Amino acid sequence: MKKFLIRVGVFGCAVAIAAACLAGGAYWMLSRASFKLPAGKHILVVGASRAECAVDDRIFASAVNVAQSACPYLYTYGVIRKFLEENEQLDTVIVSFHYSTLTENIDERWIFRESAMNYKIPLHLSLMDKEDLSLFSHRKLMLIKSVLNLPYRDVVRFILRGGKASYRELNIGRYLRLERDKLQEAIARREETSGERGLSIFQRDYLQKIAGLCKSRGAELILMTMPLYKPEVYGEMEKLNAYREAYLPDAKYMDYSAFPLADSCRGDIQHLNYKGAAVFSEYLRDHLSRDIALKYGTR
Amino acid sequence: MLFNSIDFAIFLPIVFFLYWFICRGGAIQQNVLAVAASFVFYGWWDWRFLILMSITIACSWASGIWMTNVRERDREKKNPKRRARAVMVGNIVLNLLILGFFKYYNFFAQGFADAFTLFGKELNPTTLKIILPVGISFYTFQALSYSIDVYREKLQPTRNAVAFFAFVSFFPQLVAGPIERATNLLPQFYSKRVFDYAKASDGARQILWGLFKKMVVADNCALAVNRIFEEHYAVGGSDLVMGAALFAFQIYCDFSGYSDIAIGTARLFGIGLKKNFSFPYFSRDIAEFWRRWHISLTTWFRDYVYIPLGGSRGGRGQKIRNTFVIFLASGLWHGANWTFVVWGAYHALLFVPLLLLGRNRKYTDSVATGRKLPTLKEFAGIAMTFVLVTIGWIIFRARDMRQTIEYMAGMCDASLFSIPIHGRVACLYAVIFLVIEWLGRGQEYAIERLPVKRAGVRWVIYGAIALFIATSSGASEQFIYFQF
């Protein structure tokens, strides 16, 4: 019995120490990733899946798309902060802005649900500060588990590259080429959202923090609604405008929800597929500055 | 209380300490603690479930004694088994009524109303908000097997109520099996358990492997599978194929992982439970798959349903009928949904040709025994069986038959040949897992005896597995089989 208990105890302690060392080493490694962008990239595109699928930064070459599906503004804030710190040439930050991502059900689904924590925290840990982590103070055990789940595959890649890896290896976001063409299926299955939904205070606070950050760094913040299928039906545009006026009255806003696209350009109601992304990205490349100038005067 | 929760990580050492250090007086003390711990473990979900479980256990225990008493009294009578049979049937009916009410009431009420609608009559069924008690199918079947075995005089009924309560409610196997037979488990509670280092360390090793299966493979697969099945209409064909394949690994690692943890935990307390899985994905045909998958349930149905119906004796029609009966019953056992019934029928359809051709016992050994790799024929058999089983898992996992059909149709889309977006990491874990399983396929569980002579290297491998669990686990999903 004594032998068994000693062996189990020693084994447990050794594993705990090894796990802590591994996580510490991985964190150190990941926090050394370079976020430096090429000189021609001066626009940062961030947000969740709508932006992730809509902006092809190979076409819209002056932009870099680091949006990621199911990404709350909590993580977006850390991404923007890091990019602005390392890239003085960044003068514009485009933040995806849609009403369905501002409601309180997002808090559980995107921030506090264990699967969300387990996936997002390891990817963004090196970009988060104490204040960001304090949001999870009521879920300490899950936080520890998430921290231990750092992306070790990326660390291996870092090591193989002699520690000279960039943000791309961190998997914090990129343009996602969506192949699907399933608009009709999505329409057929869409469930009506019933009743009024409350607003997420976390999304609101972090969106306001993003606005403050951009202002302090001299970057122009543009809230952008990406193209949607029938925005008047599915976009909740009136609520979105009311929200913007209430919480972000000074931010510039570009509404492309009604951007004309064929149905074959849509992956589903909310997302563009690669055909739609190509058309929309070309448009942004050629006309975004003009559109902003037309709406807000000189840039 | 989940095996992969912090609650259980605290609970287990406490019970272990009390069991071996405080309850040193004898079997009675150990059994009382086993029952108390099992009630705490089960009541952790909802204390009301304890009442139901206690009724099932108490009735089954009493029916055993009652059967023996009436048999003694009726020994001289013309039909000495008649009253004993009535007691057994009474106990079976009572238990099945409880099970049926909690698990199938709404299903049958709705089905009845739907049947009326076919004839143009409207019927509004009274559906109830019933909470399904965790693991009810498992402990009910375990209690039933005792009753039937006592009636068949395969087993002497016990008058030791504490031992009987410990037998049915023993917490490692209470909520998701293995479904134990009284002939194996009950006698173990009659005598005092003595700590055995070899048994305990083997148990700890099996727990480690079970946790790896559950937390690393199953939970990581679940992340991708849940998303793909939720959005099956919107994802490409290759992702749907990936989702189906990953679900095959999820359900296997989830359930067999649970069984490994259960068997390992029981061994820590000096109790031996039966093997529940035997590397089913290395089966060369469907018949072999069913000898290796959820063994405790399969043999339960074989012994208490299939053989009493005549088994594989009799004419062709009788064989087909009996096969369908057990597969449909097995499907319905999993839950009140038509998808489970269709899943059972699908497997019956796959099994019947083998039975009729007399090839259902063709493969009774382990694949590639004494060789490192299978032959081409064996590999083809394994791959074909896996594909057939995976198609069945789509039916099993789908919300309803409509989703099943849509899912399968979506797989035949042109996007079948694109690179899948979801589940790449889970796929990597599944491949690593499959390689380890292959290397250890001749054993009770894959890492029972590592093919390494030096103890230090073995410890490093165990450490690496534990580190994997600590650093690569997915979100804690509830064990799939709890709902059954």
PDB file of N, CA and C in Angstrom, chain A residues 1-5 7-8 11 14-16 18-20 22-23 49 69-70 113-116 118-119 141 145 148-150 152-153 174 176-182 185-186 188-189 267-268, chain B residues 6 16 20-21 195 197 200-201 204 208 215 223 227 231-237 240 268 399 402 406 410 413 415 418 421 424-425 428 459 462-463 466-467 469-476:
ATOM      1  N   MET A   1       0.834  -1.217   0.000  1.00  0.00           N
ATOM      2  CA  MET A   1       0.000   0.000   0.000  1.00  0.00           C
ATOM      3  C   MET A   1       0.862   1.258   0.000  1.00  0.00           C
ATOM      4  N   LYS A   2       1.878   1.239   0.907  1.00  0.00           N
ATOM      5  CA  LYS A   2       2.752   2.402   1.034  1.00  0.00           C
ATOM      6  C   LYS A   2       3.469   2.662  -0.299  1.00  0.00           C
ATOM      7  N   LYS A   3       3.942   1.574  -0.883  1.00  0.00           N
ATOM      8  CA  LYS A   3       4.668   1.678  -2.150  1.00  0.00           C
ATOM      9  C   LYS A   3       3.758   2.272  -3.237  1.00  0.00           C
ATOM     10  N   PHE A   4       2.521   1.804  -3.239  1.00  0.00           N
ATOM     11  CA  PHE A   4       1.560   2.269  -4.240  1.00  0.00           C
ATOM     12  C   PHE A   4       1.297   3.769  -4.071  1.00  0.00           C
ATOM     13  N   LEU A   5       1.038   4.173  -2.831  1.00  0.00           N
ATOM     14  CA  LEU A   5       0.721   5.581  -2.589  1.00  0.00           C
ATOM     15  C   LEU A   5       1.903   6.489  -2.924  1.00  0.00           C
ATOM     16  N   ARG A   7       4.325   5.897  -5.038  1.00  0.00           N
ATOM     17  CA  ARG A   7       4.538   5.940  -6.495  1.00  0.00           C
ATOM     18  C   ARG A   7       3.499   6.824  -7.195  1.00  0.00           C
ATOM     19  N   VAL A   8       2.242   6.674  -6.764  1.00  0.00           N
ATOM     20  CA  VAL A   8       1.187   7.507  -7.365  1.00  0.00           C
ATOM     21  C   VAL A   8       1.439   8.984  -7.052  1.00  0.00           C
ATOM     22  N   PHE A  11       4.464  10.277  -9.020  1.00  0.00           N
ATOM     23  CA  PHE A  11       4.071  10.365 -10.440  1.00  0.00           C
ATOM     24  C   PHE A  11       3.210  11.619 -10.668  1.00  0.00           C
ATOM     25  N   ALA A  14       5.326  14.765 -10.397  1.00  0.00           N
ATOM     26  CA  ALA A  14       6.220  14.903 -11.562  1.00  0.00           C
ATOM     27  C   ALA A  14       5.441  15.386 -12.780  1.00  0.00           C
ATOM     28  N   VAL A  15       4.242  14.845 -12.962  1.00  0.00           N
ATOM     29  CA  VAL A  15       3.426  15.257 -14.117  1.00  0.00           C
ATOM     30  C   VAL A  15       3.000  16.722 -13.963  1.00  0.00           C
ATOM     31  N   ALA A  16       2.622  17.104 -12.733  1.00  0.00           N
ATOM     32  CA  ALA A  16       2.191  18.491 -12.504  1.00  0.00           C
ATOM     33  C   ALA A  16       3.341  19.456 -12.795  1.00  0.00           C
ATOM     34  N   ALA A  18       5.997  18.893 -14.697  1.00  0.00           N
ATOM     35  CA  ALA A  18       6.300  18.865 -16.137  1.00  0.00           C
ATOM     36  C   ALA A  18       5.280  19.678 -16.929  1.00  0.00           C
ATOM     37  N   ALA A  19       4.001  19.562 -16.536  1.00  0.00           N
ATOM     38  CA  ALA A  19       2.956  20.312 -17.249  1.00  0.00           C
ATOM     39  C   ALA A  19       3.157  21.812 -17.072  1.00  0.00           C
ATOM     40  N   ALA A  20       3.500  22.217 -15.833  1.00  0.00           N
ATOM     41  CA  ALA A  20       3.729  23.645 -15.569  1.00  0.00           C
ATOM     42  C   ALA A  20       4.931  24.146 -16.373  1.00  0.00           C
ATOM     43  N   LEU A  22       6.143  22.888 -19.130  1.00  0.00           N
ATOM     44  CA  LEU A  22       5.805  22.850 -20.557  1.00  0.00           C
ATOM     45  C   LEU A  22       4.967  24.075 -20.936  1.00  0.00           C
ATOM     46  N   ALA A  23       3.964  24.355 -20.089  1.00  0.00           N
ATOM     47  CA  ALA A  23       3.099  25.498 -20.380  1.00  0.00           C
ATOM     48  C   ALA A  23       3.896  26.801 -20.303  1.00  0.00           C
ATOM     49  N   SER A  49     -16.527  35.583 -37.802  1.00  0.00           N
ATOM     50  CA  SER A  49     -16.522  34.814 -39.050  1.00  0.00           C
ATOM     51  C   SER A  49     -16.973  35.592 -40.280  1.00  0.00           C
ATOM     52  N   SER A  69     -13.444  33.067 -36.656  1.00  0.00           N
ATOM     53  CA  SER A  69     -14.831  32.739 -36.303  1.00  0.00           C
ATOM     54  C   SER A  69     -15.014  32.654 -34.788  1.00  0.00           C
ATOM     55  N   ALA A  70     -16.186  33.072 -34.344  1.00  0.00           N
ATOM     56  CA  ALA A  70     -16.563  33.052 -32.920  1.00  0.00           C
ATOM     57  C   ALA A  70     -15.554  33.781 -32.042  1.00  0.00           C
ATOM     58  N   ARG A 113     -18.235  29.529 -22.162  1.00  0.00           N
ATOM     59  CA  ARG A 113     -18.460  28.086 -22.325  1.00  0.00           C
ATOM     60  C   ARG A 113     -17.096  27.388 -22.347  1.00  0.00           C
ATOM     61  N   GLU A 114     -17.057  26.215 -21.726  1.00  0.00           N
ATOM     62  CA  GLU A 114     -15.759  25.536 -21.591  1.00  0.00           C
ATOM     63  C   GLU A 114     -15.094  25.302 -22.943  1.00  0.00           C
ATOM     64  N   SER A 115     -15.887  24.908 -23.923  1.00  0.00           N
ATOM     65  CA  SER A 115     -15.275  24.630 -25.240  1.00  0.00           C
ATOM     66  C   SER A 115     -14.694  25.910 -25.837  1.00  0.00           C
ATOM     67  N   ALA A 116     -15.377  27.053 -25.583  1.00  0.00           N
ATOM     68  CA  ALA A 116     -14.862  28.328 -26.105  1.00  0.00           C
ATOM     69  C   ALA A 116     -13.575  28.712 -25.386  1.00  0.00           C
ATOM     70  N   ASN A 118     -11.532  26.748 -23.854  1.00  0.00           N
ATOM     71  CA  ASN A 118     -10.502  25.753 -24.172  1.00  0.00           C
ATOM     72  C   ASN A 118      -9.868  26.000 -25.532  1.00  0.00           C
ATOM     73  N   TYR A 119     -10.624  26.591 -26.426  1.00  0.00           N
ATOM     74  CA  TYR A 119     -10.112  26.822 -27.772  1.00  0.00           C
ATOM     75  C   TYR A 119      -9.441  28.193 -27.888  1.00  0.00           C
ATOM     76  N   LEU A 141     -10.714  27.019 -12.413  1.00  0.00           N
ATOM     77  CA  LEU A 141     -10.241  25.679 -12.816  1.00  0.00           C
ATOM     78  C   LEU A 141     -10.250  25.520 -14.331  1.00  0.00           C
ATOM     79  N   LYS A 145      -7.068  24.908 -16.856  1.00  0.00           N
ATOM     80  CA  LYS A 145      -7.103  23.847 -17.874  1.00  0.00           C
ATOM     81  C   LYS A 145      -6.851  24.439 -19.266  1.00  0.00           C
ATOM     82  N   LEU A 148      -3.235  25.415 -19.699  1.00  0.00           N
ATOM     83  CA  LEU A 148      -2.379  24.235 -19.929  1.00  0.00           C
ATOM     84  C   LEU A 148      -2.505  23.705 -21.355  1.00  0.00           C
ATOM     85  N   ASN A 149      -3.615  24.090 -22.012  1.00  0.00           N
ATOM     86  CA  ASN A 149      -3.856  23.585 -23.371  1.00  0.00           C
ATOM     87  C   ASN A 149      -3.242  24.469 -24.448  1.00  0.00           C
ATOM     88  N   LEU A 150      -2.118  25.078 -24.154  1.00  0.00           N
ATOM     89  CA  LEU A 150      -1.472  25.954 -25.141  1.00  0.00           C
ATOM     90  C   LEU A 150      -1.210  25.175 -26.442  1.00  0.00           C
ATOM     91  N   TYR A 152       0.733  23.491 -28.489  1.00  0.00           N
ATOM     92  CA  TYR A 152       2.114  22.975 -28.500  1.00  0.00           C
ATOM     93  C   TYR A 152       2.601  22.650 -29.912  1.00  0.00           C
ATOM     94  N   ARG A 153       1.648  22.372 -30.792  1.00  0.00           N
ATOM     95  CA  ARG A 153       2.064  22.110 -32.183  1.00  0.00           C
ATOM     96  C   ARG A 153       2.741  23.347 -32.751  1.00  0.00           C
ATOM     97  N   ARG A 174      -7.240  34.591 -39.859  1.00  0.00           N
ATOM     98  CA  ARG A 174      -6.780  34.740 -41.246  1.00  0.00           C
ATOM     99  C   ARG A 174      -8.008  34.749 -42.134  1.00  0.00           C
ATOM    100  N   LEU A 176     -10.547  33.140 -44.386  1.00  0.00           N
ATOM    101  CA  LEU A 176     -10.987  31.755 -44.550  1.00  0.00           C
ATOM    102  C   LEU A 176     -11.714  31.629 -45.886  1.00  0.00           C
ATOM    103  N   ARG A 177     -11.147  30.822 -46.759  1.00  0.00           N
ATOM    104  CA  ARG A 177     -11.761  30.605 -48.077  1.00  0.00           C
ATOM    105  C   ARG A 177     -12.915  29.603 -47.901  1.00  0.00           C
ATOM    106  N   LEU A 178     -14.117  30.122 -47.979  1.00  0.00           N
ATOM    107  CA  LEU A 178     -15.293  29.265 -47.778  1.00  0.00           C
ATOM    108  C   LEU A 178     -15.746  28.714 -49.127  1.00  0.00           C
ATOM    109  N   GLU A 179     -15.798  27.396 -49.233  1.00  0.00           N
ATOM    110  CA  GLU A 179     -16.124  26.781 -50.525  1.00  0.00           C
ATOM    111  C   GLU A 179     -17.635  26.662 -50.722  1.00  0.00           C
ATOM    112  N   ARG A 180     -18.353  26.592 -49.635  1.00  0.00           N
ATOM    113  CA  ARG A 180     -19.754  26.171 -49.723  1.00  0.00           C
ATOM    114  C   ARG A 180     -20.648  27.204 -50.419  1.00  0.00           C
ATOM    115  N   ASP A 181     -21.773  26.678 -50.894  1.00  0.00           N
ATOM    116  CA  ASP A 181     -22.755  27.503 -51.581  1.00  0.00           C
ATOM    117  C   ASP A 181     -24.103  27.003 -51.079  1.00  0.00           C
ATOM    118  N   LYS A 182     -24.420  27.323 -49.827  1.00  0.00           N
ATOM    119  CA  LYS A 182     -25.576  26.680 -49.203  1.00  0.00           C
ATOM    120  C   LYS A 182     -26.567  27.698 -48.639  1.00  0.00           C
ATOM    121  N   GLU A 185     -30.228  26.228 -48.287  1.00  0.00           N
ATOM    122  CA  GLU A 185     -30.344  25.316 -47.137  1.00  0.00           C
ATOM    123  C   GLU A 185     -30.406  26.117 -45.834  1.00  0.00           C
ATOM    124  N   ALA A 186     -29.580  27.156 -45.773  1.00  0.00           N
ATOM    125  CA  ALA A 186     -29.540  27.972 -44.543  1.00  0.00           C
ATOM    126  C   ALA A 186     -30.851  28.721 -44.345  1.00  0.00           C
ATOM    127  N   ALA A 188     -33.786  27.759 -45.401  1.00  0.00           N
ATOM    128  CA  ALA A 188     -34.802  26.769 -45.037  1.00  0.00           C
ATOM    129  C   ALA A 188     -34.737  26.390 -43.562  1.00  0.00           C
ATOM    130  N   ARG A 189     -33.551  26.455 -42.996  1.00  0.00           N
ATOM    131  CA  ARG A 189     -33.393  25.983 -41.616  1.00  0.00           C
ATOM    132  C   ARG A 189     -33.355  27.087 -40.590  1.00  0.00           C
ATOM    133  N   GLY A 267     -22.035  31.846 -48.899  1.00  0.00           N
ATOM    134  CA  GLY A 267     -21.908  30.531 -48.285  1.00  0.00           C
ATOM    135  C   GLY A 267     -23.182  30.174 -47.549  1.00  0.00           C
ATOM    136  N   ASP A 268     -23.756  31.172 -46.900  1.00  0.00           N
ATOM    137  CA  ASP A 268     -25.061  31.050 -46.251  1.00  0.00           C
ATOM    138  C   ASP A 268     -25.600  32.464 -46.045  1.00  0.00           C
TER     139      ASP A 268
ATOM    140  N   ILE B   6     -13.309  17.464 -11.397  1.00  0.00           N
ATOM    141  CA  ILE B   6     -12.558  17.745 -10.170  1.00  0.00           C
ATOM    142  C   ILE B   6     -13.248  17.066  -8.980  1.00  0.00           C
ATOM    143  N   PHE B  16     -11.045   5.936  -1.306  1.00  0.00           N
ATOM    144  CA  PHE B  16      -9.925   4.985  -1.279  1.00  0.00           C
ATOM    145  C   PHE B  16      -9.317   4.930   0.121  1.00  0.00           C
ATOM    146  N   TRP B  20      -9.540   1.535   2.637  1.00  0.00           N
ATOM    147  CA  TRP B  20      -8.391   0.705   2.995  1.00  0.00           C
ATOM    148  C   TRP B  20      -7.833   0.999   4.382  1.00  0.00           C
ATOM    149  N   PHE B  21      -8.084   2.219   4.911  1.00  0.00           N
ATOM    150  CA  PHE B  21      -7.490   2.572   6.197  1.00  0.00           C
ATOM    151  C   PHE B  21      -8.490   2.563   7.350  1.00  0.00           C
ATOM    152  N   PHE B 195      -5.760  -5.512   0.021  1.00  0.00           N
ATOM    153  CA  PHE B 195      -5.053  -4.678  -0.960  1.00  0.00           C
ATOM    154  C   PHE B 195      -3.989  -5.495  -1.693  1.00  0.00           C
ATOM    155  N   TYR B 197      -1.024  -4.880  -4.543  1.00  0.00           N
ATOM    156  CA  TYR B 197      -0.285  -3.836  -5.276  1.00  0.00           C
ATOM    157  C   TYR B 197      -0.412  -4.012  -6.785  1.00  0.00           C
ATOM    158  N   ALA B 200      -3.860  -2.989  -7.966  1.00  0.00           N
ATOM    159  CA  ALA B 200      -4.090  -1.547  -7.857  1.00  0.00           C
ATOM    160  C   ALA B 200      -3.294  -0.783  -8.908  1.00  0.00           C
ATOM    161  N   SER B 201      -2.024  -1.166  -9.121  1.00  0.00           N
ATOM    162  CA  SER B 201      -1.237  -0.417 -10.107  1.00  0.00           C
ATOM    163  C   SER B 201      -1.764  -0.685 -11.511  1.00  0.00           C
ATOM    164  N   ALA B 204      -4.713   1.589 -11.819  1.00  0.00           N
ATOM    165  CA  ALA B 204      -4.315   2.986 -12.042  1.00  0.00           C
ATOM    166  C   ALA B 204      -3.907   3.191 -13.500  1.00  0.00           C
ATOM    167  N   LEU B 208      -5.625   5.651 -16.299  1.00  0.00           N
ATOM    168  CA  LEU B 208      -4.849   6.610 -17.095  1.00  0.00           C
ATOM    169  C   LEU B 208      -5.203   6.476 -18.582  1.00  0.00           C
ATOM    170  N   MET B 215     -10.560  12.130 -22.531  1.00  0.00           N
ATOM    171  CA  MET B 215     -10.284  13.573 -22.502  1.00  0.00           C
ATOM    172  C   MET B 215      -9.488  14.064 -23.709  1.00  0.00           C
ATOM    173  N   LEU B 223     -15.606  18.246 -30.231  1.00  0.00           N
ATOM    174  CA  LEU B 223     -15.645  19.658 -30.659  1.00  0.00           C
ATOM    175  C   LEU B 223     -15.984  19.754 -32.145  1.00  0.00           C
ATOM    176  N   ARG B 227     -19.979  20.454 -34.028  1.00  0.00           N
ATOM    177  CA  ARG B 227     -20.123  21.564 -34.967  1.00  0.00           C
ATOM    178  C   ARG B 227     -20.600  21.048 -36.335  1.00  0.00           C
ATOM    179  N   GLU B 231     -24.229  21.929 -38.030  1.00  0.00           N
ATOM    180  CA  GLU B 231     -24.280  22.713 -39.269  1.00  0.00           C
ATOM    181  C   GLU B 231     -24.128  21.809 -40.483  1.00  0.00           C
ATOM    182  N   HIS B 232     -24.699  20.616 -40.417  1.00  0.00           N
ATOM    183  CA  HIS B 232     -24.468  19.639 -41.478  1.00  0.00           C
ATOM    184  C   HIS B 232     -24.926  20.143 -42.841  1.00  0.00           C
ATOM    185  N   TYR B 233     -25.934  21.010 -42.817  1.00  0.00           N
ATOM    186  CA  TYR B 233     -26.474  21.518 -44.076  1.00  0.00           C
ATOM    187  C   TYR B 233     -25.542  22.545 -44.715  1.00  0.00           C
ATOM    188  N   ALA B 234     -24.630  23.077 -43.900  1.00  0.00           N
ATOM    189  CA  ALA B 234     -23.809  24.177 -44.405  1.00  0.00           C
ATOM    190  C   ALA B 234     -22.359  23.781 -44.668  1.00  0.00           C
ATOM    191  N   VAL B 235     -21.941  22.623 -44.195  1.00  0.00           N
ATOM    192  CA  VAL B 235     -20.534  22.250 -44.399  1.00  0.00           C
ATOM    193  C   VAL B 235     -20.395  21.324 -45.608  1.00  0.00           C
ATOM    194  N   GLY B 236     -19.177  21.242 -46.122  1.00  0.00           N
ATOM    195  CA  GLY B 236     -18.927  20.479 -47.339  1.00  0.00           C
ATOM    196  C   GLY B 236     -18.934  18.967 -47.113  1.00  0.00           C
ATOM    197  N   GLY B 237     -18.930  18.234 -48.226  1.00  0.00           N
ATOM    198  CA  GLY B 237     -18.977  16.774 -48.167  1.00  0.00           C
ATOM    199  C   GLY B 237     -17.805  16.170 -47.426  1.00  0.00           C
ATOM    200  N   LEU B 240     -18.309  16.433 -43.804  1.00  0.00           N
ATOM    201  CA  LEU B 240     -19.313  15.486 -43.307  1.00  0.00           C
ATOM    202  C   LEU B 240     -18.705  14.096 -43.134  1.00  0.00           C
ATOM    203  N   LEU B 268      -8.892  -0.732  -8.014  1.00  0.00           N
ATOM    204  CA  LEU B 268      -8.293  -0.040  -6.861  1.00  0.00           C
ATOM    205  C   LEU B 268      -8.931  -0.509  -5.558  1.00  0.00           C
ATOM    206  N   ARG B 399     -30.071  13.747 -35.131  1.00  0.00           N
ATOM    207  CA  ARG B 399     -31.189  14.155 -34.275  1.00  0.00           C
ATOM    208  C   ARG B 399     -32.445  13.365 -34.643  1.00  0.00           C
ATOM    209  N   ARG B 402     -34.605  12.646 -40.657  1.00  0.00           N
ATOM    210  CA  ARG B 402     -34.441  13.672 -41.693  1.00  0.00           C
ATOM    211  C   ARG B 402     -32.981  14.130 -41.742  1.00  0.00           C
ATOM    212  N   GLU B 406     -30.318  13.880 -44.839  1.00  0.00           N
ATOM    213  CA  GLU B 406     -29.644  15.079 -45.337  1.00  0.00           C
ATOM    214  C   GLU B 406     -28.122  14.959 -45.193  1.00  0.00           C
ATOM    215  N   GLY B 410     -25.559  14.996 -48.208  1.00  0.00           N
ATOM    216  CA  GLY B 410     -24.518  16.034 -48.224  1.00  0.00           C
ATOM    217  C   GLY B 410     -23.139  15.455 -48.453  1.00  0.00           C
ATOM    218  N   ASP B 413     -21.916  15.263 -52.060  1.00  0.00           N
ATOM    219  CA  ASP B 413     -21.760  16.547 -52.734  1.00  0.00           C
ATOM    220  C   ASP B 413     -20.420  16.588 -53.468  1.00  0.00           C
ATOM    221  N   SER B 415     -18.251  18.743 -53.095  1.00  0.00           N
ATOM    222  CA  SER B 415     -17.219  19.191 -52.147  1.00  0.00           C
ATOM    223  C   SER B 415     -16.607  18.026 -51.347  1.00  0.00           C
ATOM    224  N   SER B 418     -12.895  18.167 -51.496  1.00  0.00           N
ATOM    225  CA  SER B 418     -12.133  19.329 -51.002  1.00  0.00           C
ATOM    226  C   SER B 418     -11.473  18.942 -49.666  1.00  0.00           C
ATOM    227  N   ILE B 421     -12.333  21.372 -43.431  1.00  0.00           N
ATOM    228  CA  ILE B 421     -11.947  22.528 -42.601  1.00  0.00           C
ATOM    229  C   ILE B 421     -11.884  22.111 -41.139  1.00  0.00           C
ATOM    230  N   ARG B 424      -9.172  18.728 -37.879  1.00  0.00           N
ATOM    231  CA  ARG B 424      -7.839  18.215 -38.266  1.00  0.00           C
ATOM    232  C   ARG B 424      -7.036  17.759 -37.049  1.00  0.00           C
ATOM    233  N   VAL B 425      -7.110  18.537 -35.965  1.00  0.00           N
ATOM    234  CA  VAL B 425      -6.357  18.170 -34.757  1.00  0.00           C
ATOM    235  C   VAL B 425      -6.912  16.869 -34.175  1.00  0.00           C
ATOM    236  N   LEU B 428      -5.698  13.951 -35.936  1.00  0.00           N
ATOM    237  CA  LEU B 428      -4.328  13.579 -35.551  1.00  0.00           C
ATOM    238  C   LEU B 428      -4.347  12.723 -34.281  1.00  0.00           C
ATOM    239  N   TRP B 459       7.779   4.304 -17.279  1.00  0.00           N
ATOM    240  CA  TRP B 459       7.284   5.448 -16.497  1.00  0.00           C
ATOM    241  C   TRP B 459       7.264   6.720 -17.338  1.00  0.00           C
ATOM    242  N   TYR B 462       4.179   6.524 -19.449  1.00  0.00           N
ATOM    243  CA  TYR B 462       2.975   6.853 -18.649  1.00  0.00           C
ATOM    244  C   TYR B 462       2.916   8.355 -18.385  1.00  0.00           C
ATOM    245  N   GLY B 463       4.085   8.923 -18.083  1.00  0.00           N
ATOM    246  CA  GLY B 463       4.148  10.367 -17.824  1.00  0.00           C
ATOM    247  C   GLY B 463       3.724  11.154 -19.055  1.00  0.00           C
ATOM    248  N   ALA B 466       0.015  11.053 -19.347  1.00  0.00           N
ATOM    249  CA  ALA B 466      -0.602  11.955 -18.355  1.00  0.00           C
ATOM    250  C   ALA B 466      -0.435  13.414 -18.781  1.00  0.00           C
ATOM    251  N   LEU B 467       0.731  13.717 -19.334  1.00  0.00           N
ATOM    252  CA  LEU B 467       0.994  15.090 -19.785  1.00  0.00           C
ATOM    253  C   LEU B 467       0.074  15.458 -20.946  1.00  0.00           C
ATOM    254  N   ILE B 469      -2.879  14.288 -21.339  1.00  0.00           N
ATOM    255  CA  ILE B 469      -4.209  14.522 -20.752  1.00  0.00           C
ATOM    256  C   ILE B 469      -4.276  15.931 -20.166  1.00  0.00           C
ATOM    257  N   ALA B 470      -3.179  16.317 -19.471  1.00  0.00           N
ATOM    258  CA  ALA B 470      -3.178  17.630 -18.813  1.00  0.00           C
ATOM    259  C   ALA B 470      -3.142  18.767 -19.820  1.00  0.00           C
ATOM    260  N   THR B 471      -2.499  18.553 -20.953  1.00  0.00           N
ATOM    261  CA  THR B 471      -2.259  19.691 -21.847  1.00  0.00           C
ATOM    262  C   THR B 471      -3.039  19.651 -23.159  1.00  0.00           C
ATOM    263  N   SER B 472      -3.694  18.571 -23.454  1.00  0.00           N
ATOM    264  CA  SER B 472      -4.359  18.499 -24.766  1.00  0.00           C
ATOM    265  C   SER B 472      -5.802  18.048 -24.695  1.00  0.00           C
ATOM    266  N   SER B 473      -6.420  18.128 -23.522  1.00  0.00           N
ATOM    267  CA  SER B 473      -7.792  17.634 -23.433  1.00  0.00           C
ATOM    268  C   SER B 473      -8.765  18.630 -24.040  1.00  0.00           C
ATOM    269  N   GLY B 474      -9.855  18.095 -24.588  1.00  0.00           N
ATOM    270  CA  GLY B 474     -10.902  18.967 -25.110  1.00  0.00           C
ATOM    271  C   GLY B 474     -11.806  19.427 -23.989  1.00  0.00           C
ATOM    272  N   ALA B 475     -12.872  20.157 -24.339  1.00  0.00           N
ATOM    273  CA  ALA B 475     -13.824  20.589 -23.315  1.00  0.00           C
ATOM    274  C   ALA B 475     -14.503  19.358 -22.724  1.00  0.00           C
ATOM    275  N   SER B 476     -14.718  19.363 -21.398  1.00  0.00           N
ATOM    276  CA  SER B 476     -15.290  18.170 -20.743  1.00  0.00           C
ATOM    277  C   SER B 476     -16.705  17.917 -21.210  1.00  0.00           C
TER     278      SER B 476
END
